[in-house]
Amino acid sequence: MEDVIYNNLNYPIITWTVFLPVLGAIIVLLLRSATAIRWTSLIVTGLTFIISLPLLTGFDKTTHKMQFVEWHQWIPSWGINYFVGIDGISILFILLTTLLSILSVLVSWKAIANKAKEFHISILIMEAGMLGVFVSLDFFLFYIFWEAMLIPMFLLIGVWGGENRVYAAVKFFLYTLIGSVLMLVGIVVLYFTGGETLNILALSSEQYSLNLQFWLFLAFFAAFAVKVPMFPFHTWLPDAHTEAPTAGSVILAGVLLKMGAYGFLRFSMPMFPDATMMFLKPIMILSVIAIIYGALVCLAQKDLKRLIAYSSVSHMGFVTLGIFALNTQGVEGGILQMLNHGIITGALFLMIGIIYERTHTRKIADYGGFAGLVPWYAGFFIVLTFASIGLPGMNGFIGEFLIIFGAFRAKMVYGVLAATGIILGAGYMLWLYQRVFFEKADTERWATGDHKVWDLDMREIITLVPLIILIFWVGFYPEVFLSYMHTSVAHLLENINQTNYAGGDHLLTRLITGIF
Amino acid sequence: MVPLNWYIILSAIMFSIGVVGFLARRNLIIMFISIELMLNSVNISLVAYSHYLQSLRGQILVFFIITVAAAEAAIGLAIIIAFYKNNPTIKVDEINLLKG
Amino acid sequence: MDVTFSLGLQDISAIMPELAMISVGLLLLMLDLVVKRKEIIAIIGVAGALVALYGTVSVYGMSESQTVFADMFLLDKYSCFFKIIFYLNVIFTICISFKYMAIEKAAFGEYYALLLFATAGMMIMASAADLMILYLGLELMALSTYILAGLLRKQARSNEAAVKYFFLGAFSSAFLLYGIALTYGMTGTTNITDIATSLFTLGIHDSPVMYLGVIFMIVAFGFKVALVPFHMWAPDVYEGAPTSITAFMSVGPKAAGFAVLGRVLFEAFGSMQPQWSAVLVPLAILTMVVGSVIALAQSNIKRMLAYSSIAHAGYMLLGIIAGTPEGLTSTINYLMIYTFMNIGAFTIVIMLRREGFQGENIEDYMGLAKSHPMASALMLIFMFSLTGIPPTAGFIGKFYVFMEAINAGYTYLAIIAALFSVVSAFFYLRIVVYMYMKEPQNEIVLTTSGPAGIVLAITCLAVLIIGIFPSILLSLANFSILG
Amino acid sequence: MSTAQFFFGYFAVMLTGLSVLVVTRKDPIHSVLWMLVLFVHIAGLYLFLNAEFLAAVQIIVYAGAILVLFLFVIMLLNLRNEERVKKFQTQWPLGAGAGALLAIFLCLIVGKVIVLAPLGRYSEDAVNGDGNLMAIGKILYTEYLFPFEVASLVLLVAIIGAVVLAKRRLE
Amino acid sequence: MIYTLIPLLPLLAFIINILFGRDYIRDKAHLIAVPAVAGSFLLSLVAFAGVLKGEVINVNVYSWIVSGDFNVSIGFLIDQLTAIMLMVVTSISTLIFIYSIGYMHGDKGYYRFFAYLSLFVFSMLILVMANNFLLLYFGWEAVGLCSYFLIGYWYEKKSAANAGKKAFIVNRFGDFGFGLGVILIFLTFGSLDYMTVFSGADSVLGQTINLFGYEVDTITLICLLLFCGAVGKSAQMPLHVWLPDAMEGPTPVSALIHAATMVTAGVFMVARSNPLFSLSATAMNTVAVVGGVTAIFAATIALVQKDIKRVIAYSTVSQLGYMFLALGVGAYSAGIFHLYTHAYFKALLFLGSGSVIHALHHAKHDDEQNMEKMGGLKKYMPVTYWVFIIATLSITGIPGLAGFFSKDEILWRAYLGGDLGKFLWFLGVAAAVLTAFYSWRLIYLTFHGSYRGDPEQEHHIHESPKVITVPLIILAVGAVAAGWVGIPPVILEHADRIGEFLAPVLGHPHGHGTHLEEWLVIAVSVAVAVIGWLVAMFMYIKKTDLPEKIASLFKPIYNLLFNKYWIDELYDKIFVQPVLKASDRIVLAFFDAKIIEGVVNGIPALIGGFSKKLRNVQTGFLSNYGLAMAIGALCIIGVFIFMR
């Protein structure tokens, strides 16, 4: 393992980052008072964030090698190790995760009244799981984190969710599980063809036959496409997002959806470059469909949260499009857009959660005129709206522009079609904004009783401000973030472009002949 | 001299008759008897093999089978009695409290 | 005409654990007459099992396997591994029976004695070096469990369970015997090692007669481990039998069945591996499919777990189908894991039973998390483990069998298994959904007891620890096969 | 046709016929009685195969003990009303078909079975020296000591079981 | 660099106002905004002076987006073109800010209004100061954003909210093309920097690109895509629909954004990209034709509108058409010249109408902008009346006023532009007649005759306060004098100062005609202006019943014009409704809910149903179980032994 940079800090930083939340969960398990539980969770997530900061400062941007690597034997009989590290692709997700976790604790401060202990344990375990996914360099470890996340998420949706929560939770779980188990089979096949190891770096440097690549790519695709989610595997998402409690939606949108795309970048593309080339066209087409389709569905939505959920489908379509454009701008744009989507949509869900706490309705038709009722809220929302639309100066623009640029460069028609998503995006978001915030408010309804609506309080503003700052930071100076990716992305593309795939394969024929 | 396979075919046929009895009858006790029939058919073939192989192992096994059959009979009949006390029937097609 | 065998010390010492089991069983029968507090009997039973456990563990590290009693009894690591499963099974079962049998008003000495005898039968099966002894061990186990299943003779469903179990069990033994007879006829022996040699020297591993023998044995063992279509007793018996016995049966006889399946197929019929693998493939598929699918429609948790255990048998079979030592390792590894998670789940099930309340319906779990967060959390862990979600042990078990199946070229089997484990997730999740996501219908009181608590603690810890550090178990299983 | 073959023919026909009778009688008592006749024939067949000990056991244990137990139970249950109804289940054609198919399969497979394995040391002459009983007795308590003990355990369990199931008072 | 402050000052004002306006600053918001924009104006003056001296500034502040070979900076270019634009933007903004103090006085969103205006000025300044296409795009979108905020300023009115949304979305259609154009520029030139792109323009001449199977000239494609953006932002056909609706915003907004500055961004951008456009005749012709057609098309609509602001709005569209006409025939400086003069008189018109509306704001709902309910305001608001007259004289091209010089330049250049040019010239002249007519119609309806509104309201009508009238007067001076920097050589030698000034950036127009022709063109345009005036006077002063008659005589045409050619309705029918319906009924209700969800929920339902069926196999009958075992065994034997 000379191809990595071992952690040279005097403490295992990644391990601490990943497992501190677990420790926190254990502490929470022993606590009784809800207040103590909340504070502990806040402190733990905060600490985790602080601990993860040295990753940023100590990161060597000049190399694509894995950094802060820790390596220990774990299951020697299977040749499986505890092997973690980060590179330019994963580093930002870690920070995003640690940040969003704090916010999800904060936003649940009042919203979660029953089973607070279980809730916070779930959040903390969830955080550990998500971090684990991004740092794992061993497939087995990766898979454990990948699936372990399902449990807390399942509970988050199912226990603290909305009316239809059980359906949503089960759907989420089974959908994701189907993809994952197919990936598991793929992993095992890879294990035997790659020389009985699950070391991701070692597996990436192997060459696989075209046929094998084809099938493995499909297996991995099943897991990642569901997670992204790509059209047409997206229907779990609106349900899950809509029914999940605010913190759950934030985490789902903010981090969970990123894992699919991350999987493509980390596994599918470097390991199966030929198959990547083979699947390029269908995936790009699906991405474009997702962009437009998601936007169209948004236009028809009557539920606030569902609309944002479907907008994720559209945005994640951009991400996959960018990634599979296979050029620097596309990939970097894709990664950046993942962060952006995490920030924007995360924040949007926070906002919706905040207003839902007051109004107890998600029907768009119930709203109207809120700009006058809750001006600060409206102000924050408009920023997010325009960030989501991709207005220059905000983060959404940078990502979308780079993606469209990359797609355009790869194949013009995809770029053009993707750009139509921007028009539609403006359409549904502004229409939403109008329906919720403009026109006359039903002031009487929102003045008293259960439905009393008040503007953002300090806690909520504190929750939102970091995200708003990030929106503009990325919008005006994305280089801070992009610079982490440059070398890693360049290395990735270099790897993929070494493919000697000649083309001319018919996917369907291969699929059918393979099965029979 | 009787060829070995005659015995074995006889045993096979008896075994099958036992199977038919087990599958076709509705009286628990007769079903049990059918099982005994099956065991006996196996015994015949074992003894035949034992004879032709000039090995006593088969006979010993038959001995144990008979022992176990005795034990099974004791328990099986006890179970039937216990059952009958609660549900006054031993017609097998009337026993389906547990299903699905 | 010489006597070739005389009893020696090494023979006795080799069967010490079995002896301990049996003698404690006999002791319990006698104590039952004088001791009024049945808990004491139970504790002595546990102690007996622990002694046996000690005996087994102390010889576990032996370098070579030992055949005693004129090649009848084999003491090797493979059997020791299984014996540990049996001990755990019987100890756990006794522990969770304390309160339960009192509620069922059936706490008497014979119950515990029979548990021990049944376990002894399993141990003999695992150690059998001869088909004859295998048969006897199997019958010892089977007869004991028939009785245990019908123990609650005031309950119609317990009676019915016993009737069904007994009749079908006897029917399947007939097939086993026919298979043994054919094997004996062709090879002239019933000794497992000798069969292998005979097959080799006579070159009859392709003969239809031998194949028929193997098939009949697979039918009989398949009955014990509940492979489809020989599984049909399982749901009815699991539902009808006392819950503690259901727990006992769902692990013990299944493990014993796999022990002999592995032993016979790998050692005696190793040269026929392609043939028996081919037979097992459709059985495995059917088992996984039928087990997972029918479980979906169940509303009784015992019945649901019965179907779940059927499905698990299908997964375990993958390792055997692989036909390699590693494959067998993966199966026994799975069995050990299954022991922990299944007994754990049954412990929670049994805790819901109280005076005047069956607590077997899935609806009874509604809102359990509200009143009993700890029990629910444990049940959650067991359910996810049974589903095979990391970081629980269930995942390790599945991963290993998938791995070996794929390694042996049965990728499609692994895919089917994986997909149907998704189906199975649905019904395990339903329990979780009921516990966590529904409001309680009526007050739930759990029948807790110290021993049951200990069982829960051990099983839960085991599930998690094996899930996170599987090496411990893996090396043990590996060691037990290679030896 | 040799004498042996003639006798075998007799036994074969009788055993088959008796088997059919056993499984087809309406009254279980009749079945049991036909079974008794069957057992006697089996014992006869054993004699043909030089298994005197087993022939004796067959008569004593099977006919003398097990069948009697059956009779006891049948009478105990007093199944008068049971006899009037139909004796076969609705699935009997399937069961019969399965049995027939099984018979065909088994006969096809084992029909040509011959002795392949090397012969053991208990040839007819060798056994006849001390007698079958002696030979069996010797090995039963030496080579087969362990199964013998296990068998005793099985019987013990049977006793306990019978007591528990039929007798034991449940508090 | 000190000039960075030009955009930053308004930005600062925006930030302060938006964060603290609601709670602390409230009705003192102008104290922050006005100095900021005035500061920008002063700095612009300095910059302008610098440019006059020949200091062209091109500086990169920092690298904005870097990804692989893609590298774009935040950077500013201040050259002659930018300097002019800076002057226009900041000067008019300053005046309008001051005007707004009076106009918006007492509005509950006062602080918000100034915040948005400041943000707008910032965006516009970024737009004109950018030194690369992406930053231009930034400003481009940002002004769109401000436009959204300001049009929808009175968000409680549904029409306002709709209009804001419409403006943004329609603009997005244009930006769609613009954005792709930007990308294509980078892919062609490897840079987005103006200097690099323009200097490399010649080298890619003749290069083609494969577009859906057709080989298309790259430069042409780029230009057309960029022009898409311009069409959207400058409200040209067919994306003009948003501008009239934008009148929902407060009047100063209409003046600033929808007359003087933002809508001219398209003109600016095309002028800025003139090295590219000049290389593609196709693109140029497209620009010219779109401009010419829009000019006359919008003018026809303006003829019959009743809403005072709408008339001016269509007039704006029409005038923008003139500018594009100029650009299209290669007279870039003429286009910019008209942009510059137009800014003054159009701002004046809008602010004047604002003054009218302000005076009438006690009128009944919706009547305050309806010219049919006005009349005779001359006596109440003389200042407003006279500035209106000046603006109208200017826009109709009465010699000596600003509009005359710029419009004349355009028509002259069009006239020189070959056959197509002649045709466009004809369109321009025709539009000029209409312009004269509707402009004077507006004046007569509003200020002459007698008051037709609610008589009770009449005594409320009053002249606007000083804070409103002073900016009007200043603008009126501009509307008169702004054109004097561009007197054509035929009238006064060496007086086309603006053309000369812009020449380094925009070059000299081609084509030469005789003096006679030029005088003729001038004469024609003056004549048509006068004709239009006279017709209007005849119809609205002399024979006031005539308009009614004509309207009823040509009912279909009148309706067509009055309903703006039903273009809004058409778009609604063929774009908006189908998309909404399709997304609701086909995509969501059918495809998503039925097909995909059908499969997703169908498979579990299928398995569940199968499960319910399959469990019946477990009959509970012992013998069935035995049979299953036997049959299972038989099958295995049959398959594996007999079918081997």
PDB file of C-alpha atoms in Angstrom, chain A residues 167 171 174-175 231-236 238-239 293 295-297 299-302 306 310 328-330 332-333 369 371-373 375-376 382 386 389-394 397-398 400-402 404-405 408-409 412-413 415-420 422-424 426-428 430-431 433-434 437-441 455 474-479 482 486, chain E residues 11 18-20 22-23 62-72 74 108 111 122 134 137-139 141-142 144-145 148-149 152 155-166 168-169 172-174 176 179-184 186-187 192 209-212 221 225 579-580 582-589 591-593 596-597 600-601 604:
ATOM      1  CA  TYR A 167     -45.622   3.193   3.532  1.00  0.00           C
ATOM      2  CA  LYS A 171     -40.850   1.656   0.375  1.00  0.00           C
ATOM      3  CA  LEU A 174     -37.105  -2.130   0.228  1.00  0.00           C
ATOM      4  CA  TYR A 175     -36.277  -0.034  -2.802  1.00  0.00           C
ATOM      5  CA  PHE A 231     -35.318   8.074 -13.473  1.00  0.00           C
ATOM      6  CA  PRO A 232     -37.223   5.678 -13.401  1.00  0.00           C
ATOM      7  CA  PHE A 233     -36.088   4.434 -10.011  1.00  0.00           C
ATOM      8  CA  HIS A 234     -37.081   7.608  -8.269  1.00  0.00           C
ATOM      9  CA  THR A 235     -40.510   7.005  -6.878  1.00  0.00           C
ATOM     10  CA  TRP A 236     -39.332   6.116  -3.414  1.00  0.00           C
ATOM     11  CA  PRO A 238     -41.008  11.740  -3.072  1.00  0.00           C
ATOM     12  CA  ASP A 239     -42.632   9.494  -0.526  1.00  0.00           C
ATOM     13  CA  TYR A 293     -39.391  14.773 -16.043  1.00  0.00           C
ATOM     14  CA  ALA A 295     -39.323  19.431 -13.399  1.00  0.00           C
ATOM     15  CA  LEU A 296     -42.568  18.621 -15.135  1.00  0.00           C
ATOM     16  CA  VAL A 297     -43.815  16.666 -12.164  1.00  0.00           C
ATOM     17  CA  LEU A 299     -45.143  21.778 -12.036  1.00  0.00           C
ATOM     18  CA  ALA A 300     -48.060  19.547 -11.218  1.00  0.00           C
ATOM     19  CA  GLN A 301     -47.380  19.107  -7.515  1.00  0.00           C
ATOM     20  CA  LYS A 302     -49.812  20.303  -4.946  1.00  0.00           C
ATOM     21  CA  ARG A 306     -43.336  16.624  -2.557  1.00  0.00           C
ATOM     22  CA  TYR A 310     -39.301  15.923  -7.108  1.00  0.00           C
ATOM     23  CA  THR A 328     -13.385  17.868 -16.067  1.00  0.00           C
ATOM     24  CA  GLN A 329     -16.138  20.423 -16.064  1.00  0.00           C
ATOM     25  CA  GLY A 330     -18.884  17.869 -16.023  1.00  0.00           C
ATOM     26  CA  GLU A 332     -16.368  18.722 -11.091  1.00  0.00           C
ATOM     27  CA  GLY A 333     -19.671  20.384 -11.745  1.00  0.00           C
ATOM     28  CA  GLY A 369     -49.421  35.747   1.224  1.00  0.00           C
ATOM     29  CA  ALA A 371     -44.390  37.154   2.515  1.00  0.00           C
ATOM     30  CA  GLY A 372     -46.355  39.578   4.573  1.00  0.00           C
ATOM     31  CA  LEU A 373     -46.819  37.257   7.522  1.00  0.00           C
ATOM     32  CA  PRO A 375     -40.986  38.348   5.997  1.00  0.00           C
ATOM     33  CA  TRP A 376     -37.721  36.929   7.249  1.00  0.00           C
ATOM     34  CA  ILE A 382     -36.400  33.415  -1.851  1.00  0.00           C
ATOM     35  CA  PHE A 386     -33.072  31.383  -6.607  1.00  0.00           C
ATOM     36  CA  ILE A 389     -33.024  27.907  -9.939  1.00  0.00           C
ATOM     37  CA  GLY A 390     -29.358  28.479 -10.517  1.00  0.00           C
ATOM     38  CA  LEU A 391     -29.057  32.190 -10.390  1.00  0.00           C
ATOM     39  CA  PRO A 392     -25.499  33.369 -10.887  1.00  0.00           C
ATOM     40  CA  GLY A 393     -23.855  34.469  -7.713  1.00  0.00           C
ATOM     41  CA  MET A 394     -25.288  31.540  -5.902  1.00  0.00           C
ATOM     42  CA  PHE A 397     -25.376  28.342 -10.897  1.00  0.00           C
ATOM     43  CA  ILE A 398     -21.811  27.215 -10.679  1.00  0.00           C
ATOM     44  CA  GLU A 400     -25.400  23.686 -13.204  1.00  0.00           C
ATOM     45  CA  PHE A 401     -23.329  25.775 -15.521  1.00  0.00           C
ATOM     46  CA  LEU A 402     -20.346  23.488 -15.259  1.00  0.00           C
ATOM     47  CA  ILE A 404     -24.295  21.887 -18.806  1.00  0.00           C
ATOM     48  CA  PHE A 405     -20.959  22.988 -20.093  1.00  0.00           C
ATOM     49  CA  PHE A 408     -22.564  20.234 -24.039  1.00  0.00           C
ATOM     50  CA  ARG A 409     -18.956  19.515 -24.585  1.00  0.00           C
ATOM     51  CA  MET A 412     -24.264  18.900 -27.593  1.00  0.00           C
ATOM     52  CA  VAL A 413     -27.818  17.674 -27.550  1.00  0.00           C
ATOM     53  CA  GLY A 415     -26.395  20.022 -22.912  1.00  0.00           C
ATOM     54  CA  VAL A 416     -29.183  21.697 -24.799  1.00  0.00           C
ATOM     55  CA  LEU A 417     -31.861  19.467 -23.318  1.00  0.00           C
ATOM     56  CA  ALA A 418     -30.460  19.834 -19.839  1.00  0.00           C
ATOM     57  CA  ALA A 419     -30.567  23.578 -20.231  1.00  0.00           C
ATOM     58  CA  THR A 420     -34.297  23.394 -20.755  1.00  0.00           C
ATOM     59  CA  ILE A 422     -33.311  25.520 -16.121  1.00  0.00           C
ATOM     60  CA  ILE A 423     -36.325  27.134 -17.675  1.00  0.00           C
ATOM     61  CA  LEU A 424     -38.681  24.636 -16.137  1.00  0.00           C
ATOM     62  CA  ALA A 426     -37.552  28.642 -12.772  1.00  0.00           C
ATOM     63  CA  GLY A 427     -41.119  27.852 -13.675  1.00  0.00           C
ATOM     64  CA  TYR A 428     -41.963  25.551 -10.845  1.00  0.00           C
ATOM     65  CA  LEU A 430     -41.278  30.682  -8.869  1.00  0.00           C
ATOM     66  CA  TRP A 431     -44.776  29.418  -9.171  1.00  0.00           C
ATOM     67  CA  TYR A 433     -42.985  30.869  -4.344  1.00  0.00           C
ATOM     68  CA  GLN A 434     -45.859  32.840  -5.691  1.00  0.00           C
ATOM     69  CA  PHE A 437     -45.760  33.851  -0.377  1.00  0.00           C
ATOM     70  CA  PHE A 438     -47.584  36.174  -2.671  1.00  0.00           C
ATOM     71  CA  GLU A 439     -51.113  37.340  -3.045  1.00  0.00           C
ATOM     72  CA  LYS A 440     -53.397  37.781  -0.102  1.00  0.00           C
ATOM     73  CA  ALA A 441     -52.869  35.951   3.134  1.00  0.00           C
ATOM     74  CA  ASP A 455     -41.511  34.427  11.978  1.00  0.00           C
ATOM     75  CA  VAL A 474     -19.800  28.808  -3.410  1.00  0.00           C
ATOM     76  CA  GLY A 475     -21.549  31.190  -5.740  1.00  0.00           C
ATOM     77  CA  PHE A 476     -18.908  33.812  -5.618  1.00  0.00           C
ATOM     78  CA  TYR A 477     -15.797  31.877  -4.901  1.00  0.00           C
ATOM     79  CA  PRO A 478     -16.279  28.251  -5.846  1.00  0.00           C
ATOM     80  CA  GLU A 479     -12.581  27.801  -6.283  1.00  0.00           C
ATOM     81  CA  LEU A 482     -13.351  23.152  -6.593  1.00  0.00           C
ATOM     82  CA  HIS A 486      -8.987  19.166  -9.332  1.00  0.00           C
TER      83      HIS A 486
ATOM     84  CA  LEU E  11     -24.525  46.319  -3.402  1.00  0.00           C
ATOM     85  CA  ILE E  18     -32.330  44.310   3.216  1.00  0.00           C
ATOM     86  CA  LEU E  19     -30.840  43.192   6.517  1.00  0.00           C
ATOM     87  CA  PHE E  20     -31.688  46.138   8.666  1.00  0.00           C
ATOM     88  CA  ARG E  22     -37.299  46.268   8.173  1.00  0.00           C
ATOM     89  CA  ASP E  23     -36.411  46.665  11.782  1.00  0.00           C
ATOM     90  CA  TYR E  62     -10.003  37.171  -9.095  1.00  0.00           C
ATOM     91  CA  SER E  63     -10.496  33.780 -10.661  1.00  0.00           C
ATOM     92  CA  TRP E  64     -14.120  32.908 -10.351  1.00  0.00           C
ATOM     93  CA  ILE E  65     -14.591  29.446 -11.772  1.00  0.00           C
ATOM     94  CA  VAL E  66     -11.672  27.217 -12.564  1.00  0.00           C
ATOM     95  CA  SER E  67     -12.270  23.734 -13.807  1.00  0.00           C
ATOM     96  CA  GLY E  68      -9.830  22.043 -16.078  1.00  0.00           C
ATOM     97  CA  ASP E  69      -9.264  24.280 -19.048  1.00  0.00           C
ATOM     98  CA  PHE E  70     -12.279  26.324 -18.122  1.00  0.00           C
ATOM     99  CA  ASN E  71     -11.230  29.472 -16.380  1.00  0.00           C
ATOM    100  CA  VAL E  72     -13.299  32.557 -15.873  1.00  0.00           C
ATOM    101  CA  ILE E  74     -14.495  38.250 -12.132  1.00  0.00           C
ATOM    102  CA  LYS E 108     -44.905  49.843   3.741  1.00  0.00           C
ATOM    103  CA  TYR E 111     -36.888  49.916   2.553  1.00  0.00           C
ATOM    104  CA  PHE E 122     -25.423  46.717  -8.860  1.00  0.00           C
ATOM    105  CA  LEU E 134     -19.942  34.745 -18.003  1.00  0.00           C
ATOM    106  CA  TYR E 137     -24.367  36.519 -17.898  1.00  0.00           C
ATOM    107  CA  PHE E 138     -24.182  37.022 -14.170  1.00  0.00           C
ATOM    108  CA  GLY E 139     -25.348  40.592 -14.462  1.00  0.00           C
ATOM    109  CA  GLU E 141     -29.537  37.114 -14.778  1.00  0.00           C
ATOM    110  CA  ALA E 142     -29.210  39.354 -11.762  1.00  0.00           C
ATOM    111  CA  GLY E 144     -33.704  39.632 -14.291  1.00  0.00           C
ATOM    112  CA  LEU E 145     -33.892  38.752 -10.623  1.00  0.00           C
ATOM    113  CA  TYR E 148     -38.715  39.890 -10.741  1.00  0.00           C
ATOM    114  CA  PHE E 149     -38.602  41.460  -7.316  1.00  0.00           C
ATOM    115  CA  GLY E 152     -43.803  41.711  -8.098  1.00  0.00           C
ATOM    116  CA  TYR E 155     -46.929  40.932  -4.231  1.00  0.00           C
ATOM    117  CA  GLU E 156     -50.345  40.941  -2.714  1.00  0.00           C
ATOM    118  CA  LYS E 157     -51.761  41.742  -6.119  1.00  0.00           C
ATOM    119  CA  LYS E 158     -52.081  38.557  -8.046  1.00  0.00           C
ATOM    120  CA  SER E 159     -51.423  40.319 -11.319  1.00  0.00           C
ATOM    121  CA  ALA E 160     -48.178  41.726  -9.952  1.00  0.00           C
ATOM    122  CA  ALA E 161     -47.027  38.369  -8.740  1.00  0.00           C
ATOM    123  CA  ASN E 162     -47.904  36.832 -12.066  1.00  0.00           C
ATOM    124  CA  ALA E 163     -46.152  39.525 -13.993  1.00  0.00           C
ATOM    125  CA  GLY E 164     -42.951  39.141 -12.016  1.00  0.00           C
ATOM    126  CA  LYS E 165     -42.918  35.453 -12.547  1.00  0.00           C
ATOM    127  CA  LYS E 166     -43.713  35.839 -16.200  1.00  0.00           C
ATOM    128  CA  PHE E 168     -38.394  35.982 -15.151  1.00  0.00           C
ATOM    129  CA  ILE E 169     -39.518  32.899 -16.955  1.00  0.00           C
ATOM    130  CA  ARG E 172     -35.169  32.477 -18.988  1.00  0.00           C
ATOM    131  CA  PHE E 173     -36.154  31.371 -22.449  1.00  0.00           C
ATOM    132  CA  GLY E 174     -33.819  33.942 -23.830  1.00  0.00           C
ATOM    133  CA  PHE E 176     -31.384  29.499 -22.334  1.00  0.00           C
ATOM    134  CA  GLY E 179     -26.168  30.478 -21.852  1.00  0.00           C
ATOM    135  CA  LEU E 180     -25.652  27.956 -24.608  1.00  0.00           C
ATOM    136  CA  GLY E 181     -24.104  30.693 -26.678  1.00  0.00           C
ATOM    137  CA  VAL E 182     -21.652  31.414 -23.908  1.00  0.00           C
ATOM    138  CA  ILE E 183     -20.741  27.764 -23.711  1.00  0.00           C
ATOM    139  CA  LEU E 184     -20.301  27.575 -27.437  1.00  0.00           C
ATOM    140  CA  PHE E 186     -15.833  28.961 -24.868  1.00  0.00           C
ATOM    141  CA  LEU E 187     -15.716  25.777 -26.847  1.00  0.00           C
ATOM    142  CA  LEU E 192     -14.799  33.828 -22.437  1.00  0.00           C
ATOM    143  CA  ILE E 209     -20.391  22.839 -36.244  1.00  0.00           C
ATOM    144  CA  ASN E 210     -22.589  19.818 -36.600  1.00  0.00           C
ATOM    145  CA  LEU E 211     -26.024  20.555 -35.284  1.00  0.00           C
ATOM    146  CA  PHE E 212     -28.433  17.636 -35.418  1.00  0.00           C
ATOM    147  CA  LEU E 221     -24.815  29.912 -34.350  1.00  0.00           C
ATOM    148  CA  LEU E 225     -27.805  32.064 -29.507  1.00  0.00           C
ATOM    149  CA  VAL E 579     -47.156  21.911 -20.366  1.00  0.00           C
ATOM    150  CA  LEU E 580     -49.121  22.306 -17.175  1.00  0.00           C
ATOM    151  CA  ALA E 582     -49.325  17.413 -19.588  1.00  0.00           C
ATOM    152  CA  SER E 583     -47.285  17.533 -16.432  1.00  0.00           C
ATOM    153  CA  ASP E 584     -50.336  17.117 -14.298  1.00  0.00           C
ATOM    154  CA  ARG E 585     -52.338  14.577 -16.245  1.00  0.00           C
ATOM    155  CA  ILE E 586     -49.795  12.696 -18.266  1.00  0.00           C
ATOM    156  CA  VAL E 587     -46.516  12.897 -16.462  1.00  0.00           C
ATOM    157  CA  LEU E 588     -47.673  12.917 -12.882  1.00  0.00           C
ATOM    158  CA  ALA E 589     -51.055  11.318 -12.854  1.00  0.00           C
ATOM    159  CA  PHE E 591     -46.777   8.089 -15.982  1.00  0.00           C
ATOM    160  CA  ASP E 592     -45.518   8.617 -12.486  1.00  0.00           C
ATOM    161  CA  ALA E 593     -48.501   7.482 -10.519  1.00  0.00           C
ATOM    162  CA  ILE E 596     -43.855   3.670 -12.486  1.00  0.00           C
ATOM    163  CA  GLU E 597     -45.712   3.470  -9.228  1.00  0.00           C
ATOM    164  CA  VAL E 600     -43.236  -0.357  -7.939  1.00  0.00           C
ATOM    165  CA  ASN E 601     -46.341  -1.107  -5.952  1.00  0.00           C
ATOM    166  CA  PRO E 604     -45.056  -6.216  -3.949  1.00  0.00           C
TER     167      PRO E 604
END
